[in-house]
């Protein structure tokens, strides 16, 4: 495989925090890399270094001659005032759009630029000039229509400013540039953000069957990583470690490595204790026989050096930042939620046709379907937050419900986490603080206002409050958003141990497969149920049982009537 990008001995610090020292990384032709690591380890910073947005403070990054690098950021930075058509016309090779961007580059040459900015502009200018030469005879309109049709941007939106699009639509336009102009190396930073399950599946298919360049992606979507990646690179303590295979294989390999390193560390600790015991014995002998004094001092020095060496090496851990999630609850009614003849409509729009449903104790129900089909409306109906247009919803008499809101709307933005913890359960201040510390908060965070917390901190706070509530019905709307992979996996383990009932919406298909034992799928206003997890439901759409009243599977076409001779 040919080397495309090589980062050698990279050092980089930000705000006094050293992210990398002596980092080594390479991307070769054919690579399908998933870059993983805890939040804050520098994954996005590494991508910015590879694209020359920022410069390393030590070491060097080199590139193969003439290669192009595509970079999809977490949040699109496309010009908000330009239309979809204008942005993509440049990628297609539309002559007018190319000439306009070349003029913009010439104007930037007259402004102060860093060496990296100058290099990036010269590279972009060369690409545009090559495309301008090749644009003769290209039917830009036909190409544009084909790509926009594929990413499902309606034609009425083509001439609207980028700033009027949703987050998911802006990301699709960003991706469309790479469909039109595939780079040699594609860097994707959280490409699944804002995407529903259907769009994520489309992206996975494009990456695995149609994109032929080298790929490196950052993603919290383990299902996508399993389908797309052929190697996992983990960033930890400013160093990179490569594991062959997909995410599932990475988990197995990392666990085996940590277990082996733990065995070796325990052996080293036992050897140290033997050394310490021998040093103490020799010191006792030296008190009675001075000729042993020199040897005793040497052994004590050796013992001190060995202790310092061991203390300088952290104990091997599968997860560095561990949060303690443990739900305690009392069993409630056997019938948790009972719905009869339930329908949902908004004005003339029918969201869900009338259906019956029963959720029993211990079931872990996942609700799936494309964006806009009524998943959240169904969840709100089942929990009594939204009154159905027809029919009835009954919640079991001894059911206590806790709601996780993906937008954190259940949290008072002016309150302190410690106040909310004491409202969720009768605790004194120290007990409430201990509960929050178990979820990764320190005393300062616990006393801060909710509105000053990050998205991840607010997510962990909601989980902490649900734990304290003692609820026997958990209603979860995108509970994995804003959590790093380690926290998501700890949440999954806690939910699998939970003795209550769960109703969840999530675009995290890996989460739905692990946690859910029943799926409700919504399509065209019809609700179908499937036993098992997400993968079974998607692989066996014909095996769903309609809950919608009066709905029948389409009958087979009747055989033609034979004419009598």
XYZ file of C-alpha atoms in Angstrom:
565
model
C 0.000 0.000 0.000
C 1.254 3.458 -0.914
C 1.803 6.043 1.818
C -0.536 9.042 1.440
C -0.092 11.008 4.702
C 2.565 10.569 7.375
C 2.684 12.344 10.734
C 6.049 11.899 12.466
C 6.929 12.819 16.076
C 4.020 15.253 16.385
C 3.847 17.458 19.460
C 0.862 19.694 20.122
C -0.502 21.449 23.207
C -3.604 23.580 23.632
C -4.357 25.846 26.575
C -1.494 24.382 28.574
C -2.785 20.842 28.003
C -0.348 18.666 26.058
C -2.362 16.470 23.701
C 0.444 14.823 21.700
C 4.148 14.183 22.244
C 6.038 12.097 19.712
C 2.823 10.964 18.016
C 3.199 8.762 14.926
C 0.393 8.239 12.398
C 0.110 7.207 8.768
C -2.682 6.812 6.219
C -2.119 4.494 3.268
C -4.128 3.571 0.194
C -6.913 1.161 1.047
C -7.067 2.141 4.737
C -10.487 2.108 6.415
C -9.626 3.501 9.846
C -11.910 4.356 12.762
C -10.214 6.719 15.228
C -11.589 6.157 18.743
C -10.799 7.500 22.201
C -12.405 9.225 25.154
C -13.788 12.739 24.693
C -11.075 15.374 25.009
C -8.155 13.160 23.941
C -7.576 15.176 20.749
C -9.229 13.201 17.938
C -10.653 16.259 16.149
C -7.398 18.146 16.779
C -5.499 15.396 14.952
C -7.811 15.813 11.953
C -7.216 19.583 11.969
C -3.474 18.915 11.936
C -3.803 16.491 9.021
C -5.756 19.083 6.998
C -3.298 21.928 7.798
C -5.951 23.939 9.658
C -3.440 24.142 12.492
C 0.283 23.419 12.629
C 2.130 20.996 14.915
C 4.457 22.537 17.495
C 6.931 19.743 16.879
C 7.439 17.078 14.240
C 6.213 17.133 10.656
C 3.318 15.977 8.474
C 4.108 15.008 4.882
C 1.832 14.215 1.958
C 2.183 12.206 -1.235
C 2.498 14.408 -4.309
C -0.781 15.651 -5.747
C -3.151 13.985 -3.277
C -6.446 15.581 -2.308
C -7.803 15.462 1.247
C -11.516 15.830 2.000
C -12.598 16.843 5.507
C -16.131 16.621 6.881
C -16.329 18.524 10.171
C -18.668 17.731 13.050
C -20.637 20.846 12.189
C -20.757 22.119 8.624
C -18.906 25.369 7.890
C -20.394 25.841 4.426
C -21.105 29.528 3.659
C -24.567 30.225 5.046
C -25.409 32.781 2.344
C -24.633 30.525 -0.633
C -27.272 28.231 -2.082
C -27.062 24.452 -2.346
C -26.705 24.778 -6.115
C -23.840 27.283 -5.820
C -21.881 25.163 -3.334
C -22.188 21.965 -5.346
C -21.627 23.597 -8.736
C -18.007 24.212 -7.712
C -17.561 20.557 -6.795
C -19.065 19.429 -10.108
C -16.804 21.612 -12.173
C -19.229 24.296 -13.315
C -17.046 26.840 -15.116
C -18.729 29.956 -13.683
C -18.522 28.660 -10.117
C -14.885 27.614 -10.553
C -13.867 31.000 -11.941
C -15.681 32.776 -9.095
C -13.801 30.764 -6.445
C -10.487 31.352 -8.252
C -11.125 35.106 -8.040
C -11.817 34.773 -4.302
C -8.489 32.949 -3.857
C -6.612 35.670 -5.757
C -8.124 38.268 -3.424
C -6.980 36.263 -0.372
C -3.404 36.221 -1.694
C -3.302 39.982 -1.044
C -4.044 39.487 2.678
C -1.591 38.345 5.402
C -1.358 34.524 5.420
C 0.514 31.925 7.445
C 2.680 29.384 5.635
C 0.040 26.693 6.115
C -2.746 28.968 4.840
C -0.665 29.885 1.791
C 0.066 26.203 1.072
C -3.613 25.279 1.398
C -4.680 28.101 -0.947
C -2.076 27.151 -3.552
C -3.214 23.523 -3.393
C -6.854 24.554 -3.790
C -5.988 26.870 -6.680
C -4.212 24.025 -8.494
C -7.217 21.732 -8.025
C -9.623 24.384 -9.336
C -7.461 25.096 -12.388
C -7.326 21.378 -13.215
C -11.090 21.128 -12.853
C -11.602 24.207 -15.009
C -9.560 22.577 -17.771
C -11.635 19.403 -17.463
C -15.018 21.146 -17.242
C -15.494 21.609 -20.978
C -18.403 19.492 -22.148
C -19.525 18.528 -18.642
C -23.298 18.599 -18.106
C -23.215 20.137 -14.635
C -27.000 20.308 -14.279
C -27.437 16.598 -14.927
C -24.730 15.681 -12.403
C -26.197 18.034 -9.820
C -29.690 16.582 -10.180
C -28.361 13.029 -9.907
C -26.445 13.670 -6.680
C -29.126 15.794 -5.023
C -31.661 13.109 -5.843
C -29.436 10.521 -4.181
C -29.095 12.476 -0.939
C -32.827 13.325 -1.005
C -32.568 17.116 -0.941
C -35.883 18.298 -2.506
C -35.533 20.383 -5.671
C -37.367 23.276 -4.011
C -34.401 23.588 -1.586
C -31.667 23.748 -4.256
C -31.780 27.540 -4.544
C -32.245 28.238 -0.840
C -29.334 29.500 1.299
C -27.377 26.874 3.210
C -28.239 28.717 6.426
C -31.935 27.788 6.052
C -31.244 24.034 6.011
C -31.427 21.717 9.015
C -28.238 20.325 10.554
C -28.778 17.005 8.797
C -29.415 18.660 5.424
C -26.278 20.819 5.718
C -24.224 17.714 6.478
C -25.723 15.967 3.430
C -24.722 18.885 1.197
C -21.233 18.723 2.709
C -21.081 15.002 1.906
C -22.431 15.569 -1.609
C -19.226 17.464 -2.447
C -17.307 14.228 -1.949
C -19.746 12.244 -4.108
C -19.079 14.714 -6.916
C -15.348 15.088 -6.253
C -14.041 12.000 -4.399
C -10.755 12.836 -2.614
C -7.773 10.518 -2.239
C -8.144 10.707 1.559
C -11.463 11.336 3.293
C -11.553 12.427 6.954
C -15.006 12.192 8.552
C -15.564 13.725 12.003
C -18.815 12.371 13.473
C -20.440 11.946 10.032
C -23.567 10.407 11.586
C -24.502 13.510 13.625
C -28.035 14.745 12.756
C -28.712 11.666 10.585
C -31.614 9.286 11.024
C -31.090 5.540 10.708
C -32.033 5.474 7.026
C -29.458 8.134 6.137
C -26.765 6.412 8.204
C -27.413 3.193 6.291
C -27.119 5.067 2.991
C -23.793 6.598 4.099
C -22.424 3.205 5.153
C -23.372 1.725 1.777
C -21.687 4.574 -0.100
C -18.506 4.289 1.958
C -18.275 0.500 1.591
C -19.297 0.075 -2.050
C -18.587 3.301 -3.938
C -15.845 5.307 -2.235
C -12.457 3.965 -3.316
C -10.129 6.357 -1.482
C -8.512 5.994 1.937
C -10.846 6.683 4.847
C -10.333 7.764 8.452
C -13.410 8.470 10.552
C -14.296 9.559 14.070
C -17.673 8.215 15.141
C -19.626 7.190 18.222
C -21.784 4.949 15.999
C -20.405 1.479 16.741
C -22.793 -0.087 14.227
C -21.328 2.113 11.476
C -17.759 1.413 12.608
C -18.455 -2.335 12.507
C -19.738 -2.084 8.929
C -17.138 0.324 7.540
C -13.821 0.069 9.419
C -11.155 -2.574 8.841
C -8.859 -1.233 11.567
C -9.328 0.694 14.806
C -6.804 3.287 15.978
C -7.217 4.244 19.632
C -5.936 7.592 20.898
C -4.968 7.409 24.569
C -2.442 9.448 26.574
C -1.317 11.223 23.400
C -0.315 7.949 21.734
C -1.957 5.824 19.051
C -2.413 2.072 19.124
C -3.735 0.121 16.115
C -6.019 -2.913 16.271
C -6.932 -4.904 13.130
C -10.612 -5.526 12.457
C -13.819 -3.693 13.316
C -15.107 -2.289 16.619
C -16.311 -5.628 17.964
C -12.872 -7.158 17.312
C -11.212 -4.100 18.895
C -13.171 -4.578 22.134
C -12.079 -8.216 22.360
C -8.432 -7.452 21.549
C -8.223 -4.528 23.954
C -9.752 -6.524 26.793
C -7.268 -9.365 26.186
C -4.351 -6.877 26.104
C -5.432 -5.158 29.323
C -5.883 -8.500 31.096
C -2.357 -9.542 30.056
C -0.869 -6.201 31.123
C -2.706 -6.472 34.444
C -1.202 -9.928 35.034
C 2.277 -8.550 34.330
C 1.695 -5.566 36.635
C 0.516 -7.809 39.469
C 3.594 -9.991 38.943
C 5.819 -6.885 39.097
C 4.110 -5.796 42.336
C 4.709 -9.233 43.881
C 8.366 -9.097 42.828
C 8.628 -5.641 44.402
C 7.265 -6.981 47.702
C 9.904 -9.725 47.634
C 12.574 -7.096 46.964
C 11.250 -4.939 49.819
C 11.248 -7.898 52.220
C 14.819 -8.809 51.234
C 15.944 -5.181 51.688
C 14.381 -5.038 55.164
C 16.027 -8.334 56.157
C 19.413 -7.169 54.902
C 19.026 -3.887 56.780
C 18.425 -5.844 60.005
C 21.556 -7.941 59.395
C 23.568 -4.799 58.676
C 22.715 -3.444 62.130
C 24.350 -6.494 63.676
C 27.146 -6.847 61.109
C 28.386 -3.560 59.584
C 29.985 -5.358 56.615
C 26.434 -5.746 55.168
C 25.729 -1.983 55.396
C 26.848 -1.167 51.848
C 24.845 -4.024 50.329
C 21.798 -3.058 52.399
C 21.971 0.538 51.161
C 22.275 -0.641 47.541
C 19.205 -2.850 47.948
C 17.201 -0.039 49.547
C 18.143 2.233 46.622
C 17.123 -0.488 44.181
C 13.818 -0.872 46.040
C 13.191 2.903 45.883
C 13.961 3.012 42.150
C 11.641 0.071 41.448
C 8.818 1.689 43.437
C 9.280 4.947 41.522
C 9.267 3.047 38.206
C 6.037 1.243 39.070
C 4.332 4.380 40.389
C 5.176 6.209 37.153
C 3.168 3.624 35.207
C -0.622 3.781 35.682
C -2.353 0.504 36.404
C -3.818 -1.025 33.215
C -7.499 -0.131 32.923
C -10.076 -1.028 30.304
C -11.699 2.375 30.821
C -9.894 5.373 32.283
C -12.930 7.421 33.277
C -15.466 5.166 34.937
C -18.925 6.360 35.916
C -21.005 4.223 38.231
C -24.495 3.680 36.808
C -26.779 1.478 38.888
C -30.568 1.632 38.832
C -32.530 0.507 41.892
C -36.276 0.058 41.666
C -39.268 -1.816 43.013
C -41.383 -3.974 40.756
C -44.572 -2.309 39.560
C -47.667 -3.530 37.736
C -47.399 -6.405 35.272
C -49.180 -4.316 32.639
C -47.095 -1.153 32.467
C -48.694 0.657 29.496
C -51.976 -0.340 27.841
C -53.129 1.445 24.693
C -56.469 0.812 22.977
C -57.503 2.324 19.641
C -54.800 4.977 19.914
C -54.326 7.327 16.959
C -52.374 10.554 16.476
C -53.132 13.306 14.000
C -52.137 16.945 13.721
C -54.813 18.792 11.780
C -55.397 16.888 8.558
C -52.121 14.977 8.848
C -52.514 11.440 10.151
C -49.326 10.497 12.002
C -50.433 7.128 13.406
C -53.512 5.153 12.444
C -55.488 3.574 15.331
C -53.553 0.789 17.063
C -53.557 -1.345 20.217
C -50.442 -1.941 22.303
C -49.490 -3.543 25.608
C -46.101 -3.034 27.293
C -45.429 -5.502 30.115
C -43.078 -5.439 33.083
C -39.457 -6.144 32.151
C -39.828 -5.403 28.447
C -37.215 -3.168 26.824
C -39.019 -1.595 23.881
C -37.219 0.268 21.090
C -39.128 2.582 18.734
C -37.635 2.930 15.239
C -38.484 4.658 11.963
C -37.258 7.534 9.763
C -37.257 11.095 11.079
C -40.694 12.667 11.106
C -42.804 9.469 11.166
C -44.032 10.005 14.726
C -41.583 8.164 17.015
C -41.517 10.909 19.635
C -45.285 11.378 19.357
C -45.797 7.645 19.955
C -43.464 7.718 22.958
C -45.259 10.726 24.440
C -48.601 8.990 23.936
C -47.450 5.784 25.614
C -46.266 7.755 28.638
C -49.318 10.010 28.840
C -47.502 13.245 27.974
C -49.452 13.632 24.711
C -53.190 13.029 24.557
C -54.018 10.751 21.610
C -56.450 11.955 18.951
C -58.527 8.853 19.656
C -58.385 5.864 21.984
C -57.051 5.523 25.513
C -53.683 5.076 27.238
C -53.511 3.600 30.733
C -50.382 3.520 32.894
C -50.177 0.795 35.560
C -51.237 1.906 39.047
C -47.857 1.264 40.696
C -45.724 2.585 37.840
C -43.273 5.401 38.536
C -41.824 6.912 35.372
C -38.573 8.787 34.679
C -38.091 10.616 31.379
C -34.774 11.255 29.596
C -35.093 14.213 27.199
C -32.451 14.421 24.466
C -32.677 18.245 24.606
C -32.355 18.170 28.429
C -35.621 20.089 28.736
C -36.447 18.305 32.003
C -33.533 20.091 33.706
C -34.008 23.528 35.290
C -31.187 25.567 33.666
C -30.861 27.840 36.711
C -30.643 25.012 39.264
C -27.507 23.357 40.602
C -27.014 19.608 40.047
C -26.783 19.060 43.795
C -30.184 20.749 44.267
C -31.769 18.539 41.607
C -30.246 15.422 43.159
C -31.748 16.269 46.558
C -35.158 16.842 44.926
C -34.982 13.479 43.149
C -34.377 11.641 46.438
C -34.332 12.594 50.117
C -30.572 13.057 50.577
C -28.363 15.316 52.637
C -25.782 17.427 50.833
C -22.927 14.936 51.262
C -25.044 12.021 50.033
C -26.151 14.006 46.983
C -22.558 14.995 46.244
C -21.442 11.359 46.490
C -24.140 10.345 43.999
C -22.946 13.000 41.543
C -19.265 12.120 42.024
C -20.146 8.541 41.040
C -21.369 9.993 37.729
C -18.144 11.872 37.046
C -18.894 15.260 38.645
C -16.555 17.106 40.980
C -17.686 19.495 43.718
C -17.345 22.563 41.467
C -19.540 21.026 38.745
C -22.103 19.918 41.337
C -22.460 23.532 42.514
C -22.551 25.022 39.001
C -25.758 26.026 37.245
C -27.111 23.455 34.785
C -26.952 25.917 31.889
C -23.173 26.145 32.332
C -22.675 22.377 31.958
C -21.622 20.743 28.697
C -23.979 18.503 26.736
C -22.204 15.424 28.075
C -22.439 16.677 31.668
C -26.159 17.385 31.293
C -26.636 13.885 29.870
C -24.858 12.333 32.867
C -26.893 14.510 35.232
C -30.161 13.272 33.722
C -29.007 9.665 34.143
C -28.024 10.370 37.769
C -31.471 11.839 38.512
C -33.179 8.829 36.922
C -31.091 6.526 39.126
C -32.053 8.465 42.251
C -35.753 8.566 41.346
C -36.294 4.822 41.825
C -38.482 4.761 38.694
C -39.656 1.388 37.399
C -40.366 2.753 33.893
C -37.565 4.535 32.031
C -38.533 6.535 28.950
C -35.401 7.350 26.955
C -35.239 9.779 24.024
C -31.778 9.447 22.400
C -29.994 8.611 25.685
C -26.596 8.005 24.044
C -26.304 11.496 22.534
C -23.404 13.510 24.033
C -21.930 10.460 25.803
C -18.536 9.023 24.878
C -18.347 5.345 23.977
C -17.133 4.271 27.419
C -20.102 5.971 29.096
C -22.540 4.529 26.541
C -21.269 1.013 27.219
C -21.598 1.519 30.982
C -25.165 2.783 30.457
C -25.959 -0.316 28.389
C -24.674 -2.632 31.108
C -26.764 -0.817 33.735
C -29.914 -1.017 31.595
C -29.375 -4.733 31.001
C -29.243 -5.198 34.804
C -32.276 -2.937 35.358
C -35.322 -4.756 36.747
C -37.908 -2.326 35.401
C -39.356 -1.505 31.981
C -37.731 0.598 29.244
C -39.189 2.457 26.257
C -36.470 4.029 24.104
C -35.910 5.950 20.898
C -32.346 5.930 19.605
C -30.454 6.262 16.335
C -27.703 4.213 18.001
C -28.392 0.837 16.373
C -25.716 -0.921 18.434
C -27.447 0.328 21.602
C -30.853 -0.830 20.320
C -29.462 -4.283 19.514
C -27.872 -4.701 22.953
C -30.616 -3.250 25.124
C -33.976 -3.852 23.429
C -35.887 -7.132 23.395
C -38.854 -5.784 21.444
C -39.079 -3.301 18.559
C -41.987 -1.084 17.489
C -41.397 0.104 13.914
C -43.384 2.952 12.361
C -43.900 3.332 8.620
C -46.649 5.211 6.762
C -48.687 5.569 9.948
C -48.649 1.824 10.668
C -47.063 0.374 13.842
C -45.513 -3.096 13.659
C -43.842 -5.060 16.440
C -40.852 -7.401 16.233
C -39.303 -9.655 18.860
C -35.607 -9.012 19.485
C -33.440 -6.061 18.531
C -32.907 -3.627 15.689
C -30.960 -5.941 13.371
C -33.687 -8.601 13.408
C -36.395 -6.039 12.606
C -34.457 -4.537 9.697
C -33.459 -7.938 8.295
C -36.995 -9.365 8.570
C -39.461 -6.579 7.718
C -42.069 -9.099 6.565
C -42.139 -10.756 10.012
C -43.492 -7.727 11.836
C -46.902 -8.052 13.476
C -49.141 -5.041 12.714
C -50.624 -3.436 15.812
C -52.669 -1.051 13.684
C -56.368 -1.941 13.801
C -57.837 -3.427 10.649
C -54.435 -3.562 8.932
C -53.668 -6.645 6.909
C -50.524 -7.652 5.046
C -50.989 -7.104 1.299
C -52.518 -10.244 -0.182
C -50.751 -12.090 -2.935
C -51.980 -11.256 -6.427
C -54.721 -13.712 -7.476
C -53.859 -16.203 -10.140
C -55.414 -15.430 -13.528
C -58.682 -17.265 -14.177
C -58.277 -19.997 -16.720
C -60.556 -19.657 -19.677
C -62.622 -22.662 -20.557
C -61.879 -24.151 -23.873
